[in-house]
Amino acid sequence: MTASRDAEAPLPGVVGTGAAMAEVARLVRCVAPTQATVLVVGETGTGKELVARSVHQLSPRSDGPYVRVNCGALNESLLESELFGHVKGAFTGAIENKTGRFEAAHGGTIFLDEISSMSAKLQVKLLRVLQENEFERVGESRTIRVDTRVVAASNQLLEDEVEAGRFRDDLYFRLNVVPVYLPPLRERREDILTLAKFFLEKHAQSNRLPVPGWTRAMEEVLLRHDWPGNVRELENYMARVLVLCRGGDVDPAKVSPPGRGERRFKPAASARGRGDIAGLSRQLVRLGIETLPEGTLHERLVGGLEKELIDQVLADCDQVQVKAALRLGINRNTLHKKLNDPGRAEE
Ligand SMILES: Nc1ncnc2c1ncn2[C@@H]1O[C@H](COP(=O)(O)OP(=O)(O)OP(=O)(O)O)[C@@H](O)[C@H]1O
Ligand SMILES: [Mg+2]
């Protein structure tokens, strides 16, 4: 491989070799070894989290911790104590000292996801960490110094947030040292088929199913769609294709076209992803009853559907098991047990 090809080699775990992703890989490989703050921007489902992880993996900090915090998932005071820690008695419920994620990421990388939802007060505190590498735990005046590299992500245009007065411009400039833009899938159509085949194989492996044969008809369907949910939507669709085309070739006639199924089945006030599951379950039940061998119906269908459901809800909840358990309405220990069941194939 030539030096320039090395520089554009795909990032770890990131599929897609089209020009747009080669440019992303080149930029990430260039910035990863430095201390620079990286801001990953792009629509939902474009792979920001994978790219953030690559920055860490390709940096001299790769042996250190990689800590992810979803800034959009916690309210201001919870997020403050999550990021910076607190001392016992700092507020009602602070029954013991807590180390924050910035300290936990010392020597490594902290990934601040959904950065645009950070409150004004926390933006000030973050700016100081970025400029001085120091902060105080909640309820304590002692200053703590850390050596933590920051990678942030946003699916909102931060410029717009700055313009609307919701995001500090000084923080924006400090974060935006090296922006990495992930184009939506519709603007890098050359990656659609590679990604689709990758996900089909990945899900076949994790479900211990044979990989269905590939067809030109499916290619046409995949290339026609605009994928507003980007790679995440494509992955979910291929998981559905696998289940519904088991034992044969991938056949668009057996699967509702991408985008359609969800709309048709989406309940009025559904949360993200739920309509998808409802659609999948109905199709599975219909198809399963017709095609599964006698005596295996319950186990194959309910077991398969449960796994599919859990995987999808986990993906929607960014792999946060507590959130997924809440959404599923099952106890988190039950979810943990199900995920660690030896009968369940590893992802
Ligand atoms: N290029 C890629 N190769 C392989 N898998 C990918 C790629 N891009 C995204 N994915 C997969 O698609 C899903 C969504 O990606 P990811 O979570 O990184 O998106 P995101 O940009 O962080 O979205 P959001 O803004 O909604 O958090 C994940 O399961 C991820 O592993
Ligand atoms: Mg994300």
Short mmCIF file of C-alpha atoms and ligand atoms in Angstrom, two decimals:
data_model
loop_
_atom_site.label_atom_id
_atom_site.label_comp_id
_atom_site.label_asym_id
_atom_site.label_seq_id
_atom_site.Cartn_x
_atom_site.Cartn_y
_atom_site.Cartn_z
CA MET A 1 0.00 0.00 0.00
CA THR A 2 1.28 3.48 -0.80
CA ALA A 3 1.54 6.15 1.87
CA SER A 4 -1.44 8.05 0.49
CA ARG A 5 -3.59 4.89 0.40
CA ASP A 6 -2.65 4.18 4.03
CA ALA A 7 -3.80 7.66 4.94
CA GLU A 8 -7.22 6.94 3.44
CA ALA A 9 -7.56 3.35 4.67
CA PRO A 10 -10.97 2.77 6.27
CA LEU A 11 -11.20 3.60 9.95
CA PRO A 12 -11.56 0.70 12.40
CA GLY A 13 -15.11 -0.69 12.20
CA VAL A 14 -16.14 1.91 9.61
CA VAL A 15 -17.40 0.38 6.37
CA GLY A 16 -17.41 2.36 3.12
CA THR A 17 -14.64 3.22 0.73
CA GLY A 18 -16.27 5.88 -1.42
CA ALA A 19 -14.58 9.24 -1.88
CA ALA A 20 -16.52 10.90 0.98
CA MET A 21 -15.52 8.31 3.57
CA ALA A 22 -11.94 8.22 2.28
CA GLU A 23 -11.79 11.95 2.97
CA VAL A 24 -13.20 11.42 6.47
CA ALA A 25 -10.61 8.67 7.08
CA ARG A 26 -7.80 10.91 5.85
CA LEU A 27 -8.86 13.73 8.17
CA VAL A 28 -9.30 11.46 11.19
CA ARG A 29 -5.96 9.74 10.63
CA CYS A 30 -4.34 13.15 10.38
CA VAL A 31 -5.89 14.63 13.54
CA ALA A 32 -6.07 11.52 15.77
CA PRO A 33 -2.38 11.52 16.83
CA THR A 34 -2.60 15.16 17.99
CA GLN A 35 -4.19 16.69 21.09
CA ALA A 36 -6.64 18.72 19.01
CA THR A 37 -10.29 18.80 20.00
CA VAL A 38 -12.43 17.15 17.33
CA LEU A 39 -16.02 18.02 16.55
CA VAL A 40 -17.90 15.34 14.62
CA VAL A 41 -20.99 16.65 12.87
CA GLY A 42 -23.57 14.97 10.70
CA GLU A 43 -27.20 13.92 10.56
CA THR A 44 -28.53 11.23 12.84
CA GLY A 45 -27.26 7.73 12.05
CA THR A 46 -24.28 8.80 9.93
CA GLY A 47 -21.71 7.10 12.17
CA LYS A 48 -20.51 9.94 14.41
CA GLU A 49 -20.01 7.62 17.32
CA LEU A 50 -17.88 5.20 15.29
CA VAL A 51 -15.73 8.07 14.09
CA ALA A 52 -15.30 9.46 17.61
CA ARG A 53 -14.13 6.06 18.77
CA SER A 54 -11.66 5.87 15.86
CA VAL A 55 -10.13 9.17 16.91
CA HIS A 56 -9.39 7.58 20.27
CA GLN A 57 -8.22 4.25 18.85
CA LEU A 58 -5.81 5.89 16.45
CA SER A 59 -4.39 8.25 19.06
CA PRO A 60 -1.44 7.74 21.42
CA ARG A 61 -4.13 7.60 24.14
CA SER A 62 -5.61 4.37 22.82
CA ASP A 63 -4.45 2.42 25.88
CA GLY A 64 -6.13 4.98 28.13
CA PRO A 65 -9.84 5.16 28.90
CA TYR A 66 -12.51 6.10 26.35
CA VAL A 67 -15.50 7.57 28.13
CA ARG A 68 -18.74 8.51 26.42
CA VAL A 69 -21.30 10.90 27.87
CA ASN A 70 -24.60 11.62 26.17
CA CYS A 71 -25.17 15.25 27.09
CA GLY A 72 -28.73 15.10 25.79
CA ALA A 73 -29.79 12.29 28.12
CA LEU A 74 -29.39 14.08 31.46
CA ASN A 75 -30.72 17.29 32.96
CA GLU A 76 -28.33 20.09 33.90
CA SER A 77 -27.57 19.07 37.48
CA LEU A 78 -27.23 15.35 36.74
CA LEU A 79 -24.99 16.09 33.79
CA GLU A 80 -22.84 18.44 35.85
CA SER A 81 -22.21 15.82 38.49
CA GLU A 82 -21.76 13.11 35.84
CA LEU A 83 -19.09 15.14 34.06
CA PHE A 84 -17.33 16.79 36.97
CA GLY A 85 -18.24 14.63 39.96
CA HIS A 86 -19.57 15.78 43.31
CA VAL A 87 -18.78 15.53 46.98
CA LYS A 88 -20.96 13.93 49.63
CA GLY A 89 -23.70 16.30 50.75
CA ALA A 90 -23.36 18.62 47.72
CA PHE A 91 -27.09 18.24 47.07
CA THR A 92 -29.99 16.10 48.25
CA GLY A 93 -29.20 12.56 47.24
CA ALA A 94 -25.43 13.06 47.08
CA ILE A 95 -24.84 10.36 49.68
CA GLU A 96 -21.23 9.77 48.78
CA ASN A 97 -18.38 11.30 46.77
CA LYS A 98 -18.59 10.68 43.07
CA THR A 99 -15.76 10.86 40.55
CA GLY A 100 -16.77 12.60 37.36
CA ARG A 101 -16.28 11.35 33.82
CA PHE A 102 -13.58 13.93 33.06
CA GLU A 103 -11.48 12.41 35.84
CA ALA A 104 -12.38 8.89 34.70
CA ALA A 105 -11.10 9.80 31.24
CA HIS A 106 -7.74 11.10 32.54
CA GLY A 107 -5.02 9.95 30.15
CA GLY A 108 -7.65 9.04 27.55
CA THR A 109 -10.52 10.56 25.62
CA ILE A 110 -13.93 11.83 26.64
CA PHE A 111 -16.63 11.76 23.94
CA LEU A 112 -19.31 14.38 24.55
CA ASP A 113 -22.25 13.31 22.45
CA GLU A 114 -25.16 15.66 21.62
CA ILE A 115 -23.06 18.59 22.77
CA SER A 116 -25.63 21.14 21.55
CA SER A 117 -27.98 20.23 24.39
CA MET A 118 -25.57 21.42 27.06
CA SER A 119 -26.92 24.25 29.24
CA ALA A 120 -25.32 27.71 29.36
CA LYS A 121 -23.89 27.07 32.81
CA LEU A 122 -22.21 23.82 31.77
CA GLN A 123 -20.93 25.39 28.57
CA VAL A 124 -18.94 27.81 30.74
CA LYS A 125 -17.55 24.99 32.83
CA LEU A 126 -16.64 22.99 29.73
CA LEU A 127 -14.90 25.97 28.14
CA ARG A 128 -12.67 26.23 31.20
CA VAL A 129 -11.74 22.54 31.01
CA LEU A 130 -10.87 22.96 27.34
CA GLN A 131 -8.76 26.05 28.01
CA GLU A 132 -7.20 25.30 31.37
CA ASN A 133 -7.71 21.55 31.85
CA GLU A 134 -9.23 22.24 35.24
CA PHE A 135 -12.54 22.27 37.09
CA GLU A 136 -14.09 21.74 40.50
CA ARG A 137 -16.37 18.93 41.61
CA VAL A 138 -19.89 20.03 42.54
CA GLY A 139 -19.91 21.15 46.19
CA GLU A 140 -16.15 21.51 46.51
CA SER A 141 -13.74 24.41 45.90
CA ARG A 142 -10.60 22.30 45.35
CA THR A 143 -9.46 22.51 41.73
CA ILE A 144 -8.84 19.28 39.87
CA ARG A 145 -6.55 19.08 36.87
CA VAL A 146 -6.99 16.47 34.17
CA ASP A 147 -5.28 15.44 30.96
CA THR A 148 -8.28 14.44 28.87
CA ARG A 149 -8.78 14.83 25.15
CA VAL A 150 -12.23 15.99 24.09
CA VAL A 151 -14.16 14.71 21.09
CA ALA A 152 -17.66 16.13 20.71
CA ALA A 153 -20.54 15.31 18.37
CA SER A 154 -23.65 17.08 17.24
CA ASN A 155 -26.44 16.36 14.81
CA GLN A 156 -27.50 20.01 14.99
CA LEU A 157 -25.61 22.65 13.07
CA LEU A 158 -23.73 24.35 15.90
CA GLU A 159 -23.42 27.55 13.86
CA ASP A 160 -27.22 27.80 13.95
CA GLU A 161 -27.24 27.20 17.69
CA VAL A 162 -24.67 29.98 18.12
CA GLU A 163 -26.71 32.31 15.96
CA ALA A 164 -29.85 31.56 17.96
CA GLY A 165 -27.96 32.39 21.16
CA ARG A 166 -28.20 28.86 22.54
CA PHE A 167 -24.54 27.99 22.20
CA ARG A 168 -21.58 30.15 23.25
CA ASP A 169 -19.50 31.27 20.31
CA ASP A 170 -16.22 31.04 22.27
CA LEU A 171 -17.00 27.41 23.13
CA TYR A 172 -17.99 26.73 19.54
CA PHE A 173 -14.66 28.04 18.23
CA ARG A 174 -12.77 26.08 20.88
CA LEU A 175 -14.58 22.84 19.97
CA ASN A 176 -14.48 23.38 16.26
CA VAL A 177 -10.66 23.17 15.99
CA VAL A 178 -10.96 20.23 13.62
CA PRO A 179 -14.49 19.59 12.36
CA VAL A 180 -15.18 16.21 10.80
CA TYR A 181 -18.31 16.26 8.67
CA LEU A 182 -20.08 12.99 7.95
CA PRO A 183 -22.21 13.36 4.83
CA PRO A 184 -25.68 11.81 4.81
CA LEU A 185 -25.91 8.43 3.12
CA ARG A 186 -27.91 9.90 0.20
CA GLU A 187 -24.83 11.95 -0.65
CA ARG A 188 -22.52 8.92 -0.67
CA ARG A 189 -24.64 6.41 -2.51
CA GLU A 190 -21.51 4.55 -3.56
CA ASP A 191 -21.37 3.08 -0.02
CA ILE A 192 -24.99 1.87 0.17
CA LEU A 193 -24.47 -1.62 -1.29
CA THR A 194 -21.23 -2.30 0.58
CA LEU A 195 -22.90 -1.30 3.83
CA ALA A 196 -26.04 -3.32 3.05
CA LYS A 197 -24.04 -6.50 2.41
CA PHE A 198 -21.96 -5.87 5.51
CA PHE A 199 -25.06 -5.57 7.71
CA LEU A 200 -26.75 -8.58 6.11
CA GLU A 201 -23.71 -10.72 6.94
CA LYS A 202 -23.32 -9.20 10.39
CA HIS A 203 -26.91 -9.95 11.36
CA ALA A 204 -26.84 -13.40 9.75
CA GLN A 205 -23.83 -14.22 11.89
CA SER A 206 -25.34 -12.89 15.11
CA ASN A 207 -28.62 -14.72 14.45
CA ARG A 208 -26.81 -17.89 13.32
CA LEU A 209 -28.63 -17.82 10.01
CA PRO A 210 -27.20 -18.48 6.57
CA VAL A 211 -26.49 -15.36 4.53
CA PRO A 212 -29.24 -15.00 1.88
CA GLY A 213 -28.12 -14.76 -1.75
CA TRP A 214 -27.73 -11.25 -3.18
CA THR A 215 -30.01 -9.97 -5.96
CA ARG A 216 -30.06 -7.15 -8.46
CA ALA A 217 -33.70 -6.41 -7.55
CA MET A 218 -32.70 -5.66 -3.96
CA GLU A 219 -29.87 -3.43 -5.15
CA GLU A 220 -32.36 -1.35 -7.11
CA VAL A 221 -34.60 -0.91 -4.07
CA LEU A 222 -31.69 0.06 -1.85
CA LEU A 223 -30.30 2.56 -4.34
CA ARG A 224 -33.70 4.19 -4.92
CA HIS A 225 -34.31 5.11 -1.28
CA ASP A 226 -33.02 8.33 0.28
CA TRP A 227 -32.24 6.90 3.76
CA PRO A 228 -33.24 9.87 5.95
CA GLY A 229 -32.17 7.81 8.98
CA ASN A 230 -28.84 7.18 7.22
CA VAL A 231 -26.68 4.15 8.08
CA ARG A 232 -28.77 3.31 11.15
CA GLU A 233 -31.90 3.05 8.98
CA LEU A 234 -30.05 0.90 6.45
CA GLU A 235 -28.80 -1.41 9.19
CA ASN A 236 -32.29 -1.85 10.63
CA TYR A 237 -33.68 -2.48 7.16
CA MET A 238 -31.10 -5.16 6.42
CA ALA A 239 -31.88 -6.84 9.75
CA ARG A 240 -35.49 -7.00 8.58
CA VAL A 241 -34.52 -8.26 5.13
CA LEU A 242 -32.53 -11.06 6.73
CA VAL A 243 -35.39 -12.24 8.89
CA LEU A 244 -37.97 -12.08 6.13
CA CYS A 245 -35.80 -13.61 3.40
CA ARG A 246 -34.41 -16.41 5.50
CA GLY A 247 -33.49 -19.50 3.57
CA GLY A 248 -33.53 -17.89 0.11
CA ASP A 249 -32.25 -14.88 -1.78
CA VAL A 250 -32.90 -11.32 -0.68
CA ASP A 251 -36.21 -10.51 -2.31
CA PRO A 252 -37.79 -7.05 -2.18
CA ALA A 253 -41.19 -8.62 -2.73
CA LYS A 254 -41.01 -10.19 0.74
CA VAL A 255 -40.11 -6.99 2.57
CA SER A 256 -41.95 -3.69 2.61
CA PRO A 257 -39.81 -1.05 0.89
CA PRO A 258 -37.52 0.98 3.14
CA GLY A 259 -39.33 3.87 4.79
CA ARG A 260 -42.80 2.56 3.97
CA GLY A 261 -43.23 -0.12 6.64
CA GLU A 262 -42.48 2.26 9.45
CA ARG A 263 -44.88 4.89 8.20
CA ARG A 264 -47.68 2.44 7.70
CA PHE A 265 -47.38 0.95 11.18
CA LYS A 266 -46.17 3.92 13.21
CA PRO A 267 -48.56 4.65 16.09
CA ALA A 268 -49.55 8.32 16.35
CA ALA A 269 -47.27 9.28 19.25
CA SER A 270 -44.59 6.69 18.84
CA ALA A 271 -41.06 7.04 20.13
CA ARG A 272 -38.15 6.71 17.68
CA GLY A 273 -37.92 3.16 16.35
CA ARG A 274 -41.12 1.81 17.81
CA GLY A 275 -43.09 1.91 14.59
CA ASP A 276 -40.35 -0.15 13.03
CA ILE A 277 -40.73 -2.87 15.62
CA ALA A 278 -44.51 -2.94 15.30
CA GLY A 279 -44.16 -3.36 11.56
CA LEU A 280 -41.56 -6.05 11.94
CA SER A 281 -43.58 -8.04 14.45
CA ARG A 282 -46.67 -8.09 12.25
CA GLN A 283 -44.72 -9.18 9.24
CA LEU A 284 -42.86 -11.80 11.22
CA VAL A 285 -46.00 -13.31 12.64
CA ARG A 286 -47.65 -13.42 9.23
CA LEU A 287 -44.64 -14.89 7.53
CA GLY A 288 -43.63 -17.19 10.36
CA ILE A 289 -46.95 -18.94 10.51
CA GLU A 290 -46.75 -19.67 6.82
CA THR A 291 -43.15 -20.79 6.59
CA LEU A 292 -41.83 -22.18 9.86
CA PRO A 293 -41.83 -25.96 10.46
CA GLU A 294 -44.53 -27.38 12.77
CA GLY A 295 -43.55 -27.48 16.41
CA THR A 296 -40.92 -24.72 16.20
CA LEU A 297 -43.23 -21.79 15.73
CA HIS A 298 -43.22 -20.35 19.23
CA GLU A 299 -39.54 -20.79 19.97
CA ARG A 300 -38.26 -19.60 16.60
CA LEU A 301 -40.63 -16.70 16.22
CA VAL A 302 -40.82 -15.35 19.77
CA GLY A 303 -37.12 -15.94 20.45
CA GLY A 304 -36.08 -14.33 17.19
CA LEU A 305 -38.44 -11.45 17.60
CA GLU A 306 -37.33 -10.82 21.17
CA LYS A 307 -33.70 -10.65 20.11
CA GLU A 308 -34.55 -8.36 17.21
CA LEU A 309 -36.61 -6.14 19.50
CA ILE A 310 -33.91 -5.92 22.17
CA ASP A 311 -31.18 -5.19 19.59
CA GLN A 312 -33.23 -2.49 18.00
CA VAL A 313 -34.25 -0.80 21.25
CA LEU A 314 -30.65 -0.97 22.47
CA ALA A 315 -29.50 0.65 19.25
CA ASP A 316 -32.16 3.36 19.64
CA CYS A 317 -30.97 3.92 23.21
CA ASP A 318 -27.31 4.14 22.18
CA GLN A 319 -26.62 0.80 23.92
CA VAL A 320 -27.55 2.27 27.32
CA GLN A 321 -29.12 -0.78 28.99
CA VAL A 322 -30.91 1.18 31.71
CA LYS A 323 -32.70 3.29 29.10
CA ALA A 324 -33.46 0.26 26.93
CA ALA A 325 -34.91 -1.65 29.90
CA LEU A 326 -37.16 1.30 30.70
CA ARG A 327 -38.39 1.54 27.13
CA LEU A 328 -38.93 -2.20 26.88
CA GLY A 329 -40.69 -2.20 30.24
CA ILE A 330 -38.55 -4.96 31.68
CA ASN A 331 -36.30 -5.04 34.69
CA ARG A 332 -32.70 -4.04 33.87
CA ASN A 333 -31.38 -7.25 35.50
CA THR A 334 -33.70 -9.26 33.28
CA LEU A 335 -32.34 -7.43 30.25
CA HIS A 336 -28.78 -8.02 31.42
CA LYS A 337 -29.48 -11.75 31.81
CA LYS A 338 -31.04 -11.97 28.37
CA LEU A 339 -28.03 -10.26 26.82
CA ASN A 340 -25.65 -12.62 28.55
CA ASP A 341 -27.60 -15.74 27.71
CA PRO A 342 -25.06 -18.14 26.14
CA GLY A 343 -27.70 -19.07 23.53
CA ARG A 344 -27.59 -15.52 22.27
CA ALA A 345 -25.01 -15.03 19.55
CA GLU A 346 -22.42 -12.31 20.06
CA GLU A 347 -22.69 -9.21 17.89
N1 LIG B 1 -19.64 3.53 8.05
C1 LIG B 1 -20.21 2.64 8.88
N2 LIG B 1 -19.81 1.36 8.89
C2 LIG B 1 -20.40 0.45 9.71
N3 LIG B 1 -21.40 0.75 10.56
C3 LIG B 1 -21.83 2.01 10.59
C4 LIG B 1 -21.26 3.03 9.77
N4 LIG B 1 -21.88 4.19 10.02
C5 LIG B 1 -22.79 3.93 10.97
N5 LIG B 1 -22.78 2.63 11.32
C6 LIG B 1 -23.68 1.96 12.28
O1 LIG B 1 -24.92 2.64 12.21
C7 LIG B 1 -25.45 2.89 13.51
C8 LIG B 1 -25.59 4.37 13.74
O2 LIG B 1 -24.29 4.96 13.80
P1 LIG B 1 -23.90 5.98 14.97
O3 LIG B 1 -24.52 5.55 16.26
O4 LIG B 1 -22.43 6.18 14.98
O5 LIG B 1 -24.66 7.26 14.41
P2 LIG B 1 -24.67 8.74 14.96
O6 LIG B 1 -24.16 9.60 13.87
O7 LIG B 1 -23.94 8.78 16.28
O8 LIG B 1 -26.23 9.01 15.13
P3 LIG B 1 -27.02 9.91 16.25
O9 LIG B 1 -26.82 11.35 15.88
O10 LIG B 1 -28.42 9.48 16.09
O11 LIG B 1 -26.43 9.57 17.58
C9 LIG B 1 -24.51 2.19 14.47
O12 LIG B 1 -25.00 0.90 14.73
C10 LIG B 1 -23.20 2.15 13.72
O13 LIG B 1 -22.41 1.07 14.15
MG MG B 2 -24.61 8.99 18.20
#
